[in-house]
Amino acid sequence: MSLKSKMPLQVWILALAAFAIGTAEFVIAGILTQVAESLNISEGQAGHLITAYAMAIVIGGPILTLWLVRYRKRVVLIGLMALFVVSNLITAFAIDYTTLMISRVMAGLTQGPFYGIGAVVATRLVAKDMEGQAVGQMFAGLTLANVLGVPGGAWIGNMFGWNTTFIVVAMLGAMAAAAIAVAIPPQGAEEPKSIRSQIGAFRNPQLLASLLITTLGWVGFMTFYGYIAPIAEQVAGFERLSLTWILVIIGLGLVLGNTLGGKTADKNLSASLIGWHAAMIAALIVVGLVASQSYLFVAAAFVFGVVSFANVPPMQMRVMKHGGDAPELAATANISAFNIANALGGIIGGAVVDSTLGAAYIPFAAIIVPAIGLAFIIWQERKPAPTTTHALN
């Protein structure tokens, strides 16, 4: 296969799959109250579906990737999408909480391996000097899921029932699987690197610190975003159907923030890490203060979307910077760090919304862990950089 000077169709197909997977992960935030009412469970219990999905990625993703890397990549991607489709169909037709929880875990298991192996496939579809753009294009599907997939899924759920949302997600997954089977060229399996050599990268304390920064910083996002539905309905006073356009507005903020964060990280990584984390904490405080004022709440939530996603490029760059000879493993570990944060955010938000404090206090609860993270970042960034000799010891 000749390498292309422009982005080939196959990369867009991988982006479609990433869009479907990303929508499945985050759409629960837009239909949380519907799921709770339908299954006669609390909103906190419904939020635990976010935690279960995230923990499936954290624990199952790396293990599955180590096992699947020995097989042909196109076959693996098709198989992962097939499992994704089946999982979301089970979710769509679940009639009890246990079945729904199991199906969410099954769907979560597909995400880590697909993103990891799919990124390798994307780099092989383009010229060497376009590999980074190809990976970025694939992961743009995940960002787009927050702009279109989540609000679109919420609208479908509000109009036709939350079960229909997951049927549509399964259909997107089926389309992606079929397109991969037709358009992605066969690619052989690679001899995996020594596990010992890859794990050796984690002897670098700065890599471990970078992963901790990701976890501490990202908890605030999912604590708030995962429970946007009860906040908008119970505190801001919006009708349920309004959640669709609210999520679109926040999603646009996520896209803008991702772009801004990348630019500032290229200019000054340390200042970007500190500045955007501080801005996210400030935005959450403002959201909490104006939550009862409907349109001020939307404006503040948009700003939150900008500053929270502006954190993503700096956090990713710091991990890759300290990944040493195992950047792939470091990147996979960072996905786990993000999803540990997603799980913690689901737990914190669920505890608050089910308590006597209620949804109004979620934005304030969301700042606690990121505040610790900000202090940790400042401490790490003010430490003198180790010399080359120390780094080799």
PDB file of C-alpha atoms in Angstrom, residues 95-314:
ATOM      1  CA  ILE A  95     -34.527  -4.656  32.221  1.00  0.00           C
ATOM      2  CA  ASP A  96     -32.594  -4.676  35.489  1.00  0.00           C
ATOM      3  CA  TYR A  97     -29.640  -2.881  37.025  1.00  0.00           C
ATOM      4  CA  THR A  98     -27.368  -5.941  37.203  1.00  0.00           C
ATOM      5  CA  THR A  99     -27.677  -6.708  33.495  1.00  0.00           C
ATOM      6  CA  LEU A 100     -27.091  -3.060  32.655  1.00  0.00           C
ATOM      7  CA  MET A 101     -23.966  -2.967  34.831  1.00  0.00           C
ATOM      8  CA  ILE A 102     -22.532  -6.135  33.229  1.00  0.00           C
ATOM      9  CA  SER A 103     -23.163  -4.825  29.724  1.00  0.00           C
ATOM     10  CA  ARG A 104     -21.425  -1.538  30.554  1.00  0.00           C
ATOM     11  CA  VAL A 105     -18.372  -3.438  31.787  1.00  0.00           C
ATOM     12  CA  MET A 106     -18.347  -5.473  28.561  1.00  0.00           C
ATOM     13  CA  ALA A 107     -18.478  -2.308  26.464  1.00  0.00           C
ATOM     14  CA  GLY A 108     -15.740  -0.683  28.538  1.00  0.00           C
ATOM     15  CA  LEU A 109     -13.382  -3.600  27.902  1.00  0.00           C
ATOM     16  CA  THR A 110     -13.289  -2.750  24.197  1.00  0.00           C
ATOM     17  CA  GLN A 111     -12.175   0.870  24.542  1.00  0.00           C
ATOM     18  CA  GLY A 112      -8.542   0.632  25.668  1.00  0.00           C
ATOM     19  CA  PRO A 113      -7.477  -2.079  23.196  1.00  0.00           C
ATOM     20  CA  PHE A 114      -9.283  -0.403  20.298  1.00  0.00           C
ATOM     21  CA  TYR A 115      -7.699   2.993  20.911  1.00  0.00           C
ATOM     22  CA  GLY A 116      -4.237   1.495  21.436  1.00  0.00           C
ATOM     23  CA  ILE A 117      -4.214  -0.893  18.480  1.00  0.00           C
ATOM     24  CA  GLY A 118      -6.221   1.485  16.289  1.00  0.00           C
ATOM     25  CA  ALA A 119      -3.628   4.207  16.810  1.00  0.00           C
ATOM     26  CA  VAL A 120      -0.890   1.876  15.535  1.00  0.00           C
ATOM     27  CA  VAL A 121      -3.005   1.023  12.475  1.00  0.00           C
ATOM     28  CA  ALA A 122      -3.605   4.733  11.815  1.00  0.00           C
ATOM     29  CA  THR A 123       0.124   5.461  11.731  1.00  0.00           C
ATOM     30  CA  ARG A 124       0.642   2.718   9.132  1.00  0.00           C
ATOM     31  CA  LEU A 125      -1.910   4.241   6.797  1.00  0.00           C
ATOM     32  CA  VAL A 126       0.015   7.468   6.248  1.00  0.00           C
ATOM     33  CA  ALA A 127       3.506   8.756   5.526  1.00  0.00           C
ATOM     34  CA  LYS A 128       5.978   9.001   8.386  1.00  0.00           C
ATOM     35  CA  ASP A 129       5.610  12.766   8.699  1.00  0.00           C
ATOM     36  CA  MET A 130       1.824  12.457   9.115  1.00  0.00           C
ATOM     37  CA  GLU A 131       1.682   9.803  11.844  1.00  0.00           C
ATOM     38  CA  GLY A 132       0.894  12.285  14.599  1.00  0.00           C
ATOM     39  CA  GLN A 133      -1.868  13.861  12.526  1.00  0.00           C
ATOM     40  CA  ALA A 134      -3.338  10.428  11.794  1.00  0.00           C
ATOM     41  CA  VAL A 135      -3.500   9.537  15.474  1.00  0.00           C
ATOM     42  CA  GLY A 136      -4.935  12.969  16.247  1.00  0.00           C
ATOM     43  CA  GLN A 137      -7.562  12.528  13.530  1.00  0.00           C
ATOM     44  CA  MET A 138      -8.602   9.171  14.959  1.00  0.00           C
ATOM     45  CA  PHE A 139      -8.949  10.583  18.463  1.00  0.00           C
ATOM     46  CA  ALA A 140     -10.902  13.533  17.098  1.00  0.00           C
ATOM     47  CA  GLY A 141     -13.767  11.045  17.016  1.00  0.00           C
ATOM     48  CA  LEU A 142     -13.639  10.946  20.812  1.00  0.00           C
ATOM     49  CA  THR A 143     -13.807  14.735  21.075  1.00  0.00           C
ATOM     50  CA  LEU A 144     -16.636  14.837  18.532  1.00  0.00           C
ATOM     51  CA  ALA A 145     -18.515  12.343  20.672  1.00  0.00           C
ATOM     52  CA  ASN A 146     -18.774  14.998  23.360  1.00  0.00           C
ATOM     53  CA  VAL A 147     -19.992  17.636  20.878  1.00  0.00           C
ATOM     54  CA  LEU A 148     -22.482  15.569  18.871  1.00  0.00           C
ATOM     55  CA  GLY A 149     -22.727  12.066  20.294  1.00  0.00           C
ATOM     56  CA  VAL A 150     -23.621  12.890  23.887  1.00  0.00           C
ATOM     57  CA  PRO A 151     -26.182  15.634  23.171  1.00  0.00           C
ATOM     58  CA  GLY A 152     -27.531  13.652  20.216  1.00  0.00           C
ATOM     59  CA  GLY A 153     -27.869  10.578  22.406  1.00  0.00           C
ATOM     60  CA  ALA A 154     -29.591  12.639  25.076  1.00  0.00           C
ATOM     61  CA  TRP A 155     -32.049  14.006  22.505  1.00  0.00           C
ATOM     62  CA  ILE A 156     -32.806  10.518  21.194  1.00  0.00           C
ATOM     63  CA  GLY A 157     -33.257   9.280  24.750  1.00  0.00           C
ATOM     64  CA  ASN A 158     -35.610  12.111  25.634  1.00  0.00           C
ATOM     65  CA  MET A 159     -37.672  11.615  22.480  1.00  0.00           C
ATOM     66  CA  PHE A 160     -37.743   7.826  22.192  1.00  0.00           C
ATOM     67  CA  GLY A 161     -36.435   6.441  25.492  1.00  0.00           C
ATOM     68  CA  TRP A 162     -32.888   5.849  26.713  1.00  0.00           C
ATOM     69  CA  ASN A 163     -32.902   2.282  25.361  1.00  0.00           C
ATOM     70  CA  THR A 164     -33.106   3.676  21.824  1.00  0.00           C
ATOM     71  CA  THR A 165     -29.939   5.680  22.433  1.00  0.00           C
ATOM     72  CA  PHE A 166     -27.919   2.513  22.870  1.00  0.00           C
ATOM     73  CA  ILE A 167     -29.524   0.877  19.835  1.00  0.00           C
ATOM     74  CA  VAL A 168     -28.281   3.816  17.752  1.00  0.00           C
ATOM     75  CA  VAL A 169     -24.813   3.537  19.354  1.00  0.00           C
ATOM     76  CA  ALA A 170     -24.765  -0.173  18.476  1.00  0.00           C
ATOM     77  CA  MET A 171     -25.714   0.693  14.873  1.00  0.00           C
ATOM     78  CA  LEU A 172     -22.805   3.149  14.672  1.00  0.00           C
ATOM     79  CA  GLY A 173     -20.500   0.427  15.953  1.00  0.00           C
ATOM     80  CA  ALA A 174     -21.809  -2.030  13.367  1.00  0.00           C
ATOM     81  CA  MET A 175     -21.225   0.512  10.584  1.00  0.00           C
ATOM     82  CA  ALA A 176     -17.666   1.062  11.793  1.00  0.00           C
ATOM     83  CA  ALA A 177     -16.979  -2.693  12.008  1.00  0.00           C
ATOM     84  CA  ALA A 178     -18.249  -3.227   8.461  1.00  0.00           C
ATOM     85  CA  ALA A 179     -16.187  -0.320   7.135  1.00  0.00           C
ATOM     86  CA  ILE A 180     -13.053  -1.645   8.863  1.00  0.00           C
ATOM     87  CA  ALA A 181     -13.608  -5.066   7.314  1.00  0.00           C
ATOM     88  CA  VAL A 182     -13.959  -3.557   3.831  1.00  0.00           C
ATOM     89  CA  ALA A 183     -11.477  -0.683   3.842  1.00  0.00           C
ATOM     90  CA  ILE A 184      -8.666  -1.377   6.330  1.00  0.00           C
ATOM     91  CA  PRO A 185      -5.860  -3.386   4.670  1.00  0.00           C
ATOM     92  CA  PRO A 186      -4.545  -6.520   6.400  1.00  0.00           C
ATOM     93  CA  GLN A 187      -1.708  -5.856   8.827  1.00  0.00           C
ATOM     94  CA  GLY A 188       0.377  -8.510  10.470  1.00  0.00           C
ATOM     95  CA  ALA A 189       0.969  -8.931  14.166  1.00  0.00           C
ATOM     96  CA  GLU A 190       4.179  -7.599  15.705  1.00  0.00           C
ATOM     97  CA  GLU A 191       6.563  -9.255  18.093  1.00  0.00           C
ATOM     98  CA  PRO A 192       5.772  -7.464  21.358  1.00  0.00           C
ATOM     99  CA  LYS A 193       8.525  -5.687  23.262  1.00  0.00           C
ATOM    100  CA  SER A 194       9.890  -7.217  26.412  1.00  0.00           C
ATOM    101  CA  ILE A 195       7.414  -6.675  29.217  1.00  0.00           C
ATOM    102  CA  ARG A 196      10.317  -6.101  31.587  1.00  0.00           C
ATOM    103  CA  SER A 197      11.783  -3.337  29.418  1.00  0.00           C
ATOM    104  CA  GLN A 198       8.426  -1.595  29.143  1.00  0.00           C
ATOM    105  CA  ILE A 199       7.674  -1.808  32.835  1.00  0.00           C
ATOM    106  CA  GLY A 200      11.144  -0.385  33.462  1.00  0.00           C
ATOM    107  CA  ALA A 201       9.860   2.987  32.238  1.00  0.00           C
ATOM    108  CA  PHE A 202       7.862   3.242  35.442  1.00  0.00           C
ATOM    109  CA  ARG A 203      11.059   3.479  37.456  1.00  0.00           C
ATOM    110  CA  ASN A 204      11.075   7.104  36.367  1.00  0.00           C
ATOM    111  CA  PRO A 205       9.399   9.012  39.228  1.00  0.00           C
ATOM    112  CA  GLN A 206       8.426  11.817  36.863  1.00  0.00           C
ATOM    113  CA  LEU A 207       6.338   9.412  34.758  1.00  0.00           C
ATOM    114  CA  LEU A 208       4.526   8.272  37.887  1.00  0.00           C
ATOM    115  CA  ALA A 209       4.053  11.896  38.910  1.00  0.00           C
ATOM    116  CA  SER A 210       2.643  12.693  35.466  1.00  0.00           C
ATOM    117  CA  LEU A 211       0.093   9.892  35.725  1.00  0.00           C
ATOM    118  CA  LEU A 212      -0.910  11.098  39.189  1.00  0.00           C
ATOM    119  CA  ILE A 213      -1.346  14.629  37.811  1.00  0.00           C
ATOM    120  CA  THR A 214      -3.727  13.267  35.169  1.00  0.00           C
ATOM    121  CA  THR A 215      -5.780  11.407  37.753  1.00  0.00           C
ATOM    122  CA  LEU A 216      -5.985  14.226  40.276  1.00  0.00           C
ATOM    123  CA  GLY A 217      -6.700  16.860  37.660  1.00  0.00           C
ATOM    124  CA  TRP A 218      -9.337  14.960  35.708  1.00  0.00           C
ATOM    125  CA  VAL A 219     -11.526  13.922  38.658  1.00  0.00           C
ATOM    126  CA  GLY A 220     -13.121  17.363  38.665  1.00  0.00           C
ATOM    127  CA  PHE A 221     -14.299  17.030  35.070  1.00  0.00           C
ATOM    128  CA  MET A 222     -16.249  13.803  35.506  1.00  0.00           C
ATOM    129  CA  THR A 223     -17.579  14.728  38.958  1.00  0.00           C
ATOM    130  CA  PHE A 224     -19.379  17.653  37.316  1.00  0.00           C
ATOM    131  CA  TYR A 225     -19.948  16.443  33.744  1.00  0.00           C
ATOM    132  CA  GLY A 226     -21.156  12.995  34.784  1.00  0.00           C
ATOM    133  CA  TYR A 227     -23.971  14.594  36.798  1.00  0.00           C
ATOM    134  CA  ILE A 228     -24.819  17.486  34.503  1.00  0.00           C
ATOM    135  CA  ALA A 229     -28.377  16.159  34.046  1.00  0.00           C
ATOM    136  CA  PRO A 230     -29.529  16.399  37.701  1.00  0.00           C
ATOM    137  CA  ILE A 231     -27.770  19.759  38.124  1.00  0.00           C
ATOM    138  CA  ALA A 232     -29.439  21.232  35.031  1.00  0.00           C
ATOM    139  CA  GLU A 233     -32.868  19.883  35.937  1.00  0.00           C
ATOM    140  CA  GLN A 234     -32.969  20.166  39.724  1.00  0.00           C
ATOM    141  CA  VAL A 235     -30.853  23.290  40.308  1.00  0.00           C
ATOM    142  CA  ALA A 236     -30.843  25.362  37.112  1.00  0.00           C
ATOM    143  CA  GLY A 237     -34.502  24.559  36.457  1.00  0.00           C
ATOM    144  CA  PHE A 238     -34.264  23.402  32.844  1.00  0.00           C
ATOM    145  CA  GLU A 239     -36.705  20.998  31.236  1.00  0.00           C
ATOM    146  CA  ARG A 240     -35.209  17.640  30.358  1.00  0.00           C
ATOM    147  CA  LEU A 241     -35.320  18.314  26.617  1.00  0.00           C
ATOM    148  CA  SER A 242     -33.129  21.391  27.133  1.00  0.00           C
ATOM    149  CA  LEU A 243     -30.239  19.158  28.148  1.00  0.00           C
ATOM    150  CA  THR A 244     -29.526  18.453  24.460  1.00  0.00           C
ATOM    151  CA  TRP A 245     -28.539  22.000  23.538  1.00  0.00           C
ATOM    152  CA  ILE A 246     -26.800  22.533  26.884  1.00  0.00           C
ATOM    153  CA  LEU A 247     -24.552  19.562  26.133  1.00  0.00           C
ATOM    154  CA  VAL A 248     -23.863  20.903  22.626  1.00  0.00           C
ATOM    155  CA  ILE A 249     -22.720  24.229  24.097  1.00  0.00           C
ATOM    156  CA  ILE A 250     -20.469  22.496  26.634  1.00  0.00           C
ATOM    157  CA  GLY A 251     -19.174  20.208  23.875  1.00  0.00           C
ATOM    158  CA  LEU A 252     -18.151  23.208  21.783  1.00  0.00           C
ATOM    159  CA  GLY A 253     -16.240  24.426  24.802  1.00  0.00           C
ATOM    160  CA  LEU A 254     -14.429  21.076  24.976  1.00  0.00           C
ATOM    161  CA  VAL A 255     -13.289  21.390  21.362  1.00  0.00           C
ATOM    162  CA  LEU A 256     -12.099  24.964  21.865  1.00  0.00           C
ATOM    163  CA  GLY A 257     -10.321  24.023  25.072  1.00  0.00           C
ATOM    164  CA  ASN A 258      -8.526  21.089  23.441  1.00  0.00           C
ATOM    165  CA  THR A 259      -7.163  23.450  20.770  1.00  0.00           C
ATOM    166  CA  LEU A 260      -6.103  26.130  23.255  1.00  0.00           C
ATOM    167  CA  GLY A 261      -4.475  23.590  25.552  1.00  0.00           C
ATOM    168  CA  GLY A 262      -2.372  22.186  22.719  1.00  0.00           C
ATOM    169  CA  LYS A 263      -1.105  25.623  21.717  1.00  0.00           C
ATOM    170  CA  THR A 264      -0.242  26.719  25.248  1.00  0.00           C
ATOM    171  CA  ALA A 265       1.440  23.402  26.024  1.00  0.00           C
ATOM    172  CA  ASP A 266       3.745  23.843  23.019  1.00  0.00           C
ATOM    173  CA  LYS A 267       4.723  27.287  24.279  1.00  0.00           C
ATOM    174  CA  ASN A 268       5.180  26.519  27.982  1.00  0.00           C
ATOM    175  CA  LEU A 269       4.216  23.106  29.316  1.00  0.00           C
ATOM    176  CA  SER A 270       4.710  23.934  32.989  1.00  0.00           C
ATOM    177  CA  ALA A 271       2.703  27.167  32.877  1.00  0.00           C
ATOM    178  CA  SER A 272      -0.013  25.428  30.866  1.00  0.00           C
ATOM    179  CA  LEU A 273      -0.362  22.649  33.441  1.00  0.00           C
ATOM    180  CA  ILE A 274      -0.636  25.073  36.343  1.00  0.00           C
ATOM    181  CA  GLY A 275      -2.756  27.715  34.604  1.00  0.00           C
ATOM    182  CA  TRP A 276      -5.441  25.470  33.152  1.00  0.00           C
ATOM    183  CA  HIS A 277      -5.828  23.471  36.364  1.00  0.00           C
ATOM    184  CA  ALA A 278      -6.291  26.679  38.335  1.00  0.00           C
ATOM    185  CA  ALA A 279      -8.773  27.956  35.737  1.00  0.00           C
ATOM    186  CA  MET A 280     -10.832  24.747  35.959  1.00  0.00           C
ATOM    187  CA  ILE A 281     -11.087  25.036  39.738  1.00  0.00           C
ATOM    188  CA  ALA A 282     -12.180  28.668  39.419  1.00  0.00           C
ATOM    189  CA  ALA A 283     -14.750  27.718  36.764  1.00  0.00           C
ATOM    190  CA  LEU A 284     -16.265  25.044  39.009  1.00  0.00           C
ATOM    191  CA  ILE A 285     -16.637  27.549  41.839  1.00  0.00           C
ATOM    192  CA  VAL A 286     -18.410  29.960  39.500  1.00  0.00           C
ATOM    193  CA  VAL A 287     -20.680  27.187  38.187  1.00  0.00           C
ATOM    194  CA  GLY A 288     -21.661  26.326  41.751  1.00  0.00           C
ATOM    195  CA  LEU A 289     -22.384  29.944  42.622  1.00  0.00           C
ATOM    196  CA  VAL A 290     -24.580  30.661  39.575  1.00  0.00           C
ATOM    197  CA  ALA A 291     -26.161  27.216  39.156  1.00  0.00           C
ATOM    198  CA  SER A 292     -29.611  28.434  40.164  1.00  0.00           C
ATOM    199  CA  GLN A 293     -29.522  31.131  37.456  1.00  0.00           C
ATOM    200  CA  SER A 294     -30.314  29.116  34.352  1.00  0.00           C
ATOM    201  CA  TYR A 295     -28.505  30.990  31.595  1.00  0.00           C
ATOM    202  CA  LEU A 296     -25.601  32.061  33.786  1.00  0.00           C
ATOM    203  CA  PHE A 297     -25.244  28.372  34.576  1.00  0.00           C
ATOM    204  CA  VAL A 298     -24.988  27.535  30.862  1.00  0.00           C
ATOM    205  CA  ALA A 299     -22.400  30.273  30.277  1.00  0.00           C
ATOM    206  CA  ALA A 300     -20.327  29.114  33.230  1.00  0.00           C
ATOM    207  CA  ALA A 301     -20.623  25.470  32.117  1.00  0.00           C
ATOM    208  CA  PHE A 302     -19.317  26.469  28.664  1.00  0.00           C
ATOM    209  CA  VAL A 303     -16.285  28.134  30.254  1.00  0.00           C
ATOM    210  CA  PHE A 304     -15.802  25.017  32.373  1.00  0.00           C
ATOM    211  CA  GLY A 305     -15.792  22.949  29.184  1.00  0.00           C
ATOM    212  CA  VAL A 306     -13.081  25.151  27.690  1.00  0.00           C
ATOM    213  CA  VAL A 307     -10.722  25.191  30.662  1.00  0.00           C
ATOM    214  CA  SER A 308     -11.244  21.544  31.652  1.00  0.00           C
ATOM    215  CA  PHE A 309     -10.388  20.138  28.216  1.00  0.00           C
ATOM    216  CA  ALA A 310      -7.499  22.590  27.854  1.00  0.00           C
ATOM    217  CA  ASN A 311      -5.880  20.419  30.534  1.00  0.00           C
ATOM    218  CA  VAL A 312      -5.813  17.341  28.293  1.00  0.00           C
ATOM    219  CA  PRO A 313      -2.933  18.176  25.883  1.00  0.00           C
ATOM    220  CA  PRO A 314      -0.553  19.355  28.637  1.00  0.00           C
TER     221      PRO A 314
END
